[in-house]
Tab-separated table of C-alpha atoms and ligand atoms in Angstrom:
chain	number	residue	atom	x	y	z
A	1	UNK	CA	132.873	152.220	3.596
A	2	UNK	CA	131.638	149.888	6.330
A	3	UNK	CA	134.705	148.841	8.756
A	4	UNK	CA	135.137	144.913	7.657
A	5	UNK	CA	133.667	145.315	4.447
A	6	UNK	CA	134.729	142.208	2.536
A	7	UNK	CA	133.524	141.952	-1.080
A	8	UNK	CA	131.474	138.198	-0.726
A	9	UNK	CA	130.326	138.578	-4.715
A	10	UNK	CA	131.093	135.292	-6.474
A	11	UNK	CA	129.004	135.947	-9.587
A	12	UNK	CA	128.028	139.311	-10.746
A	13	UNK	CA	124.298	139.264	-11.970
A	14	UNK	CA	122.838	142.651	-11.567
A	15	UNK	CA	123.803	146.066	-9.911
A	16	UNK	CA	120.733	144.835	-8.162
A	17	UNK	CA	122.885	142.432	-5.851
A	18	UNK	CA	125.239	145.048	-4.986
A	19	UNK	CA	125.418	147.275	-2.035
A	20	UNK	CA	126.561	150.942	-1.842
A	21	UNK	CA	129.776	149.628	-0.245
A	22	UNK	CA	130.238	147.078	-3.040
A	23	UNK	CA	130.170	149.434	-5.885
A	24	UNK	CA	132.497	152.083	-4.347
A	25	UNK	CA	134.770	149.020	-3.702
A	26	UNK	CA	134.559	147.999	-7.484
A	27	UNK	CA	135.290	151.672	-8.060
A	28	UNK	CA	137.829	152.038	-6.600
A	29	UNK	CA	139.565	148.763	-7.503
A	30	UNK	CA	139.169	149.740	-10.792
A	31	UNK	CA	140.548	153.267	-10.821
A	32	UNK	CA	143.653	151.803	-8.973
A	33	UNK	CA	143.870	148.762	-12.017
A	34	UNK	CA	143.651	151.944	-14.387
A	35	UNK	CA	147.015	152.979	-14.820
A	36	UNK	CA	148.354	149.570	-15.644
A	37	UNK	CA	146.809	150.386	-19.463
A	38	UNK	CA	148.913	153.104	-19.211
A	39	UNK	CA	152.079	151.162	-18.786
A	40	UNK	CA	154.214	150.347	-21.953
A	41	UNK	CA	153.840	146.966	-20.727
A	42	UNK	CA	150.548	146.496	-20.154
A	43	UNK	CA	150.573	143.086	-18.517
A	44	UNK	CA	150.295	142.136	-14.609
A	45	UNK	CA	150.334	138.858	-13.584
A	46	UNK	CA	147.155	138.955	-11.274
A	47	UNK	CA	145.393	136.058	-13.323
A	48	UNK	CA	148.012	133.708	-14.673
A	49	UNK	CA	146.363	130.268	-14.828
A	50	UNK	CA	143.004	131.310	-15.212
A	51	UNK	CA	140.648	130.558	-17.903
A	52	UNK	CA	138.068	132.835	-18.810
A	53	UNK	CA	135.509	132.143	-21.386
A	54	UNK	CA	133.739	134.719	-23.446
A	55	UNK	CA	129.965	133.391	-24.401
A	56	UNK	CA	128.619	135.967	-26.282
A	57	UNK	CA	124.851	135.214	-27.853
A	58	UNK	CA	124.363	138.876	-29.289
A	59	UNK	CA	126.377	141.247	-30.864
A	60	UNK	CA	129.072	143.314	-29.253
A	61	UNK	CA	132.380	145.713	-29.912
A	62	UNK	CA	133.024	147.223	-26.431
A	63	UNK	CA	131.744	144.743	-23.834
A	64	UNK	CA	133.351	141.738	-25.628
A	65	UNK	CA	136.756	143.007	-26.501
A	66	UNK	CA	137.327	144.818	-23.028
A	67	UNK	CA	136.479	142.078	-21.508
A	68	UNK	CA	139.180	140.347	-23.510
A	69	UNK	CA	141.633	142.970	-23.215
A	70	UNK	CA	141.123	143.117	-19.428
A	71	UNK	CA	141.391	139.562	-19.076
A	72	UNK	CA	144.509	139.080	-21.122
A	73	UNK	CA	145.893	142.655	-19.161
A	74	UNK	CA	145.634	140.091	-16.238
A	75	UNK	CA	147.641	137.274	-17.668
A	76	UNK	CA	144.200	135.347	-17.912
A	77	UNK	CA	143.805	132.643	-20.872
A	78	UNK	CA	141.174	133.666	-23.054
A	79	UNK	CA	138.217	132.001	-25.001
A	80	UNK	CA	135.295	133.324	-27.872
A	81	UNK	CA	132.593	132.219	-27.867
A	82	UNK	CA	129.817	133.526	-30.495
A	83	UNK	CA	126.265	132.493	-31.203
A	84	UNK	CA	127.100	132.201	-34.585
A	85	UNK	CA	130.302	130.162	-34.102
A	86	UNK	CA	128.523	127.683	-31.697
A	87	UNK	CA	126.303	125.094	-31.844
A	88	UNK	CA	123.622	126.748	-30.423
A	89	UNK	CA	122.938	127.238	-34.436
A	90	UNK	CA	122.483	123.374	-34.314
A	91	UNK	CA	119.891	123.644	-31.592
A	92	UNK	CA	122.269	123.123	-28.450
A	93	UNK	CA	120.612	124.779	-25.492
A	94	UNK	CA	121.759	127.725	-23.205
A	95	UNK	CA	121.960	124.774	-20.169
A	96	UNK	CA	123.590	122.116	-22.554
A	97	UNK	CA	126.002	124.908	-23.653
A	98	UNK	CA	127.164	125.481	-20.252
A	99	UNK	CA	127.345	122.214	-18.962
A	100	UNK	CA	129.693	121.475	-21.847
A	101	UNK	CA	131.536	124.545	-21.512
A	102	UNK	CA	131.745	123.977	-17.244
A	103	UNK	CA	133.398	120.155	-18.254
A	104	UNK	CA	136.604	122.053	-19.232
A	105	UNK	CA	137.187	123.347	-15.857
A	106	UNK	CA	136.619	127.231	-16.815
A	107	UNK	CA	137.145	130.059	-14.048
A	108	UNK	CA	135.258	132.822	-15.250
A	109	UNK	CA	132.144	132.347	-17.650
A	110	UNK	CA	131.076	136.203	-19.012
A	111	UNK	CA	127.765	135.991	-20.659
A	112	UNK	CA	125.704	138.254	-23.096
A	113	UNK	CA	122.502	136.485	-24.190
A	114	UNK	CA	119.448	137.849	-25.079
A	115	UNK	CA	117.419	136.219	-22.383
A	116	UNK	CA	116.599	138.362	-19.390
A	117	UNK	CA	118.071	136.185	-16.518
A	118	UNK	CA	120.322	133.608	-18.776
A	119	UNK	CA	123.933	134.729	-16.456
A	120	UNK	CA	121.453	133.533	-13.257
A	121	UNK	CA	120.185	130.703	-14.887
A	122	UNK	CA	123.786	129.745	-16.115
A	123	UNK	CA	125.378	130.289	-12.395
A	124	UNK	CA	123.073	127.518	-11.045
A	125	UNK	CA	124.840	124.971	-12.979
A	126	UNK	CA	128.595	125.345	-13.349
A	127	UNK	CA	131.008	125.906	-10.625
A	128	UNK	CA	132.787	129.098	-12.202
A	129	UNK	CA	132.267	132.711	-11.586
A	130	UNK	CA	129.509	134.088	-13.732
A	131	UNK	CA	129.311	138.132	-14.686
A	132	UNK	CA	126.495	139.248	-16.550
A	133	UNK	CA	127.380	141.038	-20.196
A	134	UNK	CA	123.915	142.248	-20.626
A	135	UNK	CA	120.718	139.941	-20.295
A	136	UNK	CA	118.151	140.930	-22.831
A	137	UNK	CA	116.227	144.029	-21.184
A	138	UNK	CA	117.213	143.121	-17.826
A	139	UNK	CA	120.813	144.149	-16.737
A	140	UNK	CA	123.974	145.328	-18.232
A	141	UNK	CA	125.719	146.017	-14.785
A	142	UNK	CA	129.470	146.166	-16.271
A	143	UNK	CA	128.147	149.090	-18.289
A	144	UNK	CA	126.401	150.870	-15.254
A	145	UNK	CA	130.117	150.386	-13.439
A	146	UNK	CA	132.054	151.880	-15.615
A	147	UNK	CA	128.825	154.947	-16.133
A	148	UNK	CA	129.558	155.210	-12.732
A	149	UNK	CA	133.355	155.499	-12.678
A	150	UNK	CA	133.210	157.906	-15.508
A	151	UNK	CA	131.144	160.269	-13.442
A	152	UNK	CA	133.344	159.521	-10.497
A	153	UNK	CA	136.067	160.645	-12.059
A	154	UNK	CA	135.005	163.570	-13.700
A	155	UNK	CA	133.000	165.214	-10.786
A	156	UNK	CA	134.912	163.774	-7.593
A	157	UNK	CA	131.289	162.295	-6.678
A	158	UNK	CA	128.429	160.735	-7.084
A	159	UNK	CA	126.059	161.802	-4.540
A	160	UNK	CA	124.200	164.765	-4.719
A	161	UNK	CA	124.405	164.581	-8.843
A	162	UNK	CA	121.050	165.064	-11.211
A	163	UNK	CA	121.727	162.033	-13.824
A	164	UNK	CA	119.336	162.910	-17.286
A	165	UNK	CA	118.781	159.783	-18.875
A	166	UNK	CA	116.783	160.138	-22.245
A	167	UNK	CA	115.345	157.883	-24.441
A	168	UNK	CA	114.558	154.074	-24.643
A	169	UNK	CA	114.504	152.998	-21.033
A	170	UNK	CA	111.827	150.262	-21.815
A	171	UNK	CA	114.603	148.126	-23.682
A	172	UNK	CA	117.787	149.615	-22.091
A	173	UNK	CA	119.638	147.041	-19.468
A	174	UNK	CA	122.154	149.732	-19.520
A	175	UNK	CA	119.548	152.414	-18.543
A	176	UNK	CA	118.218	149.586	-15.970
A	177	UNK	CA	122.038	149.254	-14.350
A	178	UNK	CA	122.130	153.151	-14.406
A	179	UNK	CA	119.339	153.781	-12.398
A	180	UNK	CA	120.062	151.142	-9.745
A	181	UNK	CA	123.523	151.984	-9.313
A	182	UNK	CA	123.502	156.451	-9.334
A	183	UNK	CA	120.661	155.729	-7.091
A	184	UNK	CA	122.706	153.591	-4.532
A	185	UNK	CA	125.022	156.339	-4.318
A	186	UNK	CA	123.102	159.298	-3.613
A	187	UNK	CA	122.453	160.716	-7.112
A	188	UNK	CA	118.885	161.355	-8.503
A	189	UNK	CA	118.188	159.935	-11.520
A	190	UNK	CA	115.529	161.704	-14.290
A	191	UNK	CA	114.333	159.882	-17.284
A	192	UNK	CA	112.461	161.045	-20.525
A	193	UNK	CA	111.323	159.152	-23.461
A	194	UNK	CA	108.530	158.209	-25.769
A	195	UNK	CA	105.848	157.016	-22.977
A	196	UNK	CA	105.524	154.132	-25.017
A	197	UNK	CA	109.191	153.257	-24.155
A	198	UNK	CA	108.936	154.161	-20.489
A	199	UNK	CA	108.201	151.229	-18.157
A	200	UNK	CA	105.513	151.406	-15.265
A	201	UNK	CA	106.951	151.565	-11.911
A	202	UNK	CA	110.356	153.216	-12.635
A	203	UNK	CA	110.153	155.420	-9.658
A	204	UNK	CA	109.635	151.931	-7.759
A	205	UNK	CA	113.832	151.588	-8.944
A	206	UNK	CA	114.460	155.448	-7.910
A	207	UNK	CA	113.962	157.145	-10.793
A	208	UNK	CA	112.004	160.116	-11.281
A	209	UNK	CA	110.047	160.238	-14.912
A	210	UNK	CA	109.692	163.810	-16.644
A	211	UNK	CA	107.020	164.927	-18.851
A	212	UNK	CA	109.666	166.785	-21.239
A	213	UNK	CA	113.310	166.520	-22.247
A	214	UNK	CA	113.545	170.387	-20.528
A	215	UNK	CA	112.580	168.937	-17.487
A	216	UNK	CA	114.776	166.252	-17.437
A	217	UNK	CA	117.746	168.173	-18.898
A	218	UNK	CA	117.542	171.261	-17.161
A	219	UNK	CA	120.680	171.670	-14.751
A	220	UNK	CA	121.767	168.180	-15.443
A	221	UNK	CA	125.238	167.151	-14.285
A	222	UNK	CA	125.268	164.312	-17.014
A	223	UNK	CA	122.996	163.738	-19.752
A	224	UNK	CA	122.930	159.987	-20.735
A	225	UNK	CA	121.418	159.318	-24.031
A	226	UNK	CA	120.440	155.829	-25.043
A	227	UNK	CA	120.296	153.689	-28.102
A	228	UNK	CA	117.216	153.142	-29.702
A	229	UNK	CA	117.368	149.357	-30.236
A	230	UNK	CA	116.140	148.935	-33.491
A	231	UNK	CA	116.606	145.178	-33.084
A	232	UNK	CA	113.879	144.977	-29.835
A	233	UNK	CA	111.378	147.379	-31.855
A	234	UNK	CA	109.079	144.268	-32.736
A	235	UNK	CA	105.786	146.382	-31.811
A	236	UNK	CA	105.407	149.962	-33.593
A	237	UNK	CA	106.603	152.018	-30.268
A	238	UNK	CA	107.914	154.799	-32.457
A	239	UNK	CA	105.735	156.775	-35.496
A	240	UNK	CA	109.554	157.273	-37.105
A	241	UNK	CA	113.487	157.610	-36.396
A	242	UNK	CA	112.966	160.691	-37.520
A	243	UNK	CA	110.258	162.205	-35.418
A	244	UNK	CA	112.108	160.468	-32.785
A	245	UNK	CA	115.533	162.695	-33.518
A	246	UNK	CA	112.930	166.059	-33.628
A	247	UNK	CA	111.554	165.368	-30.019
A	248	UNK	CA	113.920	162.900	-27.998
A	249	UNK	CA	117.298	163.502	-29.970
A	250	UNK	CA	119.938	165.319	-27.714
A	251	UNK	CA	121.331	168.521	-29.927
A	252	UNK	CA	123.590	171.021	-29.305
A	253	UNK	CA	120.521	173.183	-27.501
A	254	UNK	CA	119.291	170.320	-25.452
A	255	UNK	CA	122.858	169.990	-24.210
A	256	UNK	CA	123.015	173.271	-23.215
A	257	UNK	CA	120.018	173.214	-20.930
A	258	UNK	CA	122.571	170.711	-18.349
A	259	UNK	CA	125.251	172.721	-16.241
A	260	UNK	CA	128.028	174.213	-18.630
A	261	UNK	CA	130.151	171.483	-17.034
A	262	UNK	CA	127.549	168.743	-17.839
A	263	UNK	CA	129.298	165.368	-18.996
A	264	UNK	CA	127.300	164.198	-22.518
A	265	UNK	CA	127.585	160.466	-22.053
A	266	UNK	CA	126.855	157.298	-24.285
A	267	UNK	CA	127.024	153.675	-24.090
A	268	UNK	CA	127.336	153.162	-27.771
A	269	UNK	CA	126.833	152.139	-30.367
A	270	UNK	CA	125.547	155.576	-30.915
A	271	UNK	CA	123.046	155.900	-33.744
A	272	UNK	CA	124.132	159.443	-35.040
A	273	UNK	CA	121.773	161.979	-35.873
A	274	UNK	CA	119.095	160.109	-34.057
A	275	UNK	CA	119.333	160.113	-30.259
A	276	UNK	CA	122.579	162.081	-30.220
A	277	UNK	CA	124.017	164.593	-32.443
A	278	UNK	CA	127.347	164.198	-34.017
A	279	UNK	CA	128.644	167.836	-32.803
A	280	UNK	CA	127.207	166.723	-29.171
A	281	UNK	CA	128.604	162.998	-29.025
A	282	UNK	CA	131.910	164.604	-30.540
A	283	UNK	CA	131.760	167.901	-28.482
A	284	UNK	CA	134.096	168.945	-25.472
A	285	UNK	CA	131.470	168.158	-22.947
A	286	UNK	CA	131.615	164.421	-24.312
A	287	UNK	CA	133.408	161.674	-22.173
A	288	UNK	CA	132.056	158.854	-24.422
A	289	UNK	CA	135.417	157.514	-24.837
A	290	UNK	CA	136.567	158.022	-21.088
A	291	UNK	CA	133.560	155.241	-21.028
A	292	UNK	CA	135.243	152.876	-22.849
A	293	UNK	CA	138.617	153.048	-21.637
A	294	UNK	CA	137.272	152.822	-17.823
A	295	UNK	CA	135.191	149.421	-19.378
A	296	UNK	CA	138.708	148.022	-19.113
A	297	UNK	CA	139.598	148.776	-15.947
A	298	UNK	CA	135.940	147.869	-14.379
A	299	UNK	CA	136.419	144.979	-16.099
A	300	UNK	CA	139.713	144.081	-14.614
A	301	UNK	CA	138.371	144.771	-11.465
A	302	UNK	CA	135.172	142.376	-11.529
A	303	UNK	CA	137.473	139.512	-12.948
A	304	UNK	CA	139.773	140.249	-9.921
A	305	UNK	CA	137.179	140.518	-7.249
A	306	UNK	CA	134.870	137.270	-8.483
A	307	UNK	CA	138.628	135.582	-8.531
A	308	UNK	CA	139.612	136.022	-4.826
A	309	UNK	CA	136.127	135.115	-3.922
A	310	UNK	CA	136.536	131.573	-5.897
B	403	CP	N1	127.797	149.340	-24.451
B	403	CP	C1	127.787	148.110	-24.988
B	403	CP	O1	127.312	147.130	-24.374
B	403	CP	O2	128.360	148.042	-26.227
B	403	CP	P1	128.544	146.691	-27.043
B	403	CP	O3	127.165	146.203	-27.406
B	403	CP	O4	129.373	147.054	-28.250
B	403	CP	O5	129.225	145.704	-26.150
């Protein structure tokens, strides 16, 4: 890292915004916040006082909740807010939403909305820190964090690594996050999917596009499978889930085209039996759950670094 490297980050919008330095520095904040979930008290004070609201316009298990449990880890106050719940079912808009939300003095707004560029559009009019929970097809850069710790951890490294990433890039702000960030630090990044769910100019973001899954696969370090997002399918990109699981689905012989040490990752939800195998996602090679658990401690890291930077 850069002598006088100061993280300057108020808001977290994109792995776009950060620098090589900033991401090792999230890193590494997190994988020191890591054993406190370890602790049979799993409470610090770090973020006593501080209210943190949770305004989430799509559906979510693991962003939402470990960004709760982080925050509450941290001694934070905690608030839900749902689509559902809210009265953006009464016709309320995103800005009118915020503006009402900013008038109760919140220090930490985390926002999921299905709008590519909402958490940017939100940070322009309330004072508190704004992270991004995954903007439409945009960014998810919480999710390409903790990708990125997980890796970390498991191969001492990130530069130098061949990252697989198969499936529905077109529609994935995880796959987005991925490729910005394992780029940044040194690794190289393959993709593979339907063409028709493969956006122009991905090798503009770093990324190099294979013509088959062997290609893509072959000596992998991690293979990184993506949802298909059968809720952003408006247009008939795929014949059928099923030829999709024949040609694009990672099995237990697609795995084993990686290195034997290759880490089978997911950002779940997974659909099973579609773009990953249940023996694969449940295999020993599988640190799908080591993703989740590290989404804690990223997550306790961003609310700590957008905090000192308040
Ligand atoms: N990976 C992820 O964003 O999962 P959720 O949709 O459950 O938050």
């Amino acid at each position: 890292m850069a002598t006088g490297y100061f993280f300057s980050h108020r808001h977290i919008l994109g792995i776009d915004h950060l620098s090589a330095d900033d991401i090792d520095h999230i890193l590494t904040t997190a994988e020191s916040f890591k054993e406190i979930s370890a602790r049979p008290i799993k409470k610090v004070p770090t973020l006593r006082g501080n209210t943190i609201i949770n305004l989430f316009f799509e559906p979510s298990t693991r962003t939402r909740l470990s960004f709760e449990v982080a925050a509450k880890r941290m001694s934070a106050d905690t608030f839900n807010i749902s689509a559902s719940t809210s009265s953006a079912t009464k016709g309320e808009t995103l800005i009118d939403t915020a503006l009402n939300i900013a008038a109760m003095h919140p220090d930490i707004i985390i926002i999921r909305h299905s709008f590519s560029g909402a958490p940017h559009m939100l940070s322009g009019y309330v004072d508190a820190a704004v992270i991004n929970a995954g903007d439409g097809t945009h960014e998810h850069p919480s999710q390409g964090l903790l990708d990125m710790m997980t890796v970390r951890e498991h191969k001492g490294r990130l530069d130098g690594l061949k990252i697989a990433i198969i499936g529905d890039i077109l529609h994935s702000r995880v796959a987005h996050s991925d490729i910005l960030g394992f780029t940044r630090m040194g690794s190289q990044v393959f993709v593979h999917g339907p063409s028709t769910l493969i956006p122009p100019d991905l090798d503009k973001l770093g990324a190099t596009v294979c013509t088959s899954l062997k290609e893509a696969v072959q000596d992998a370090d991690v293979v990184m499978t993506l949802r298909i997002q059968k809720e952003r399918q408006n247009d008939p990109l795929l014949p059928s889930f099923r030829e999709y699981a024949l040609y694009y689905g990672v099995t237990r012989e697609v795995a084993s085209w990686a290195k034997p040490d290759g880490l089978i990752m997911h950002p779940g939800p997974i659909n099973r039996g579609i773009e990953l195998m249940p023996d694969v996602a449940d295999g020993p090679r599988s640190v799908i759950l080591d993703q989740v658990t590290n989404g804690v401690a990223v997550r306790m890291a961003l609310l700590y670094l957008v905090m000192g930077n308040s």
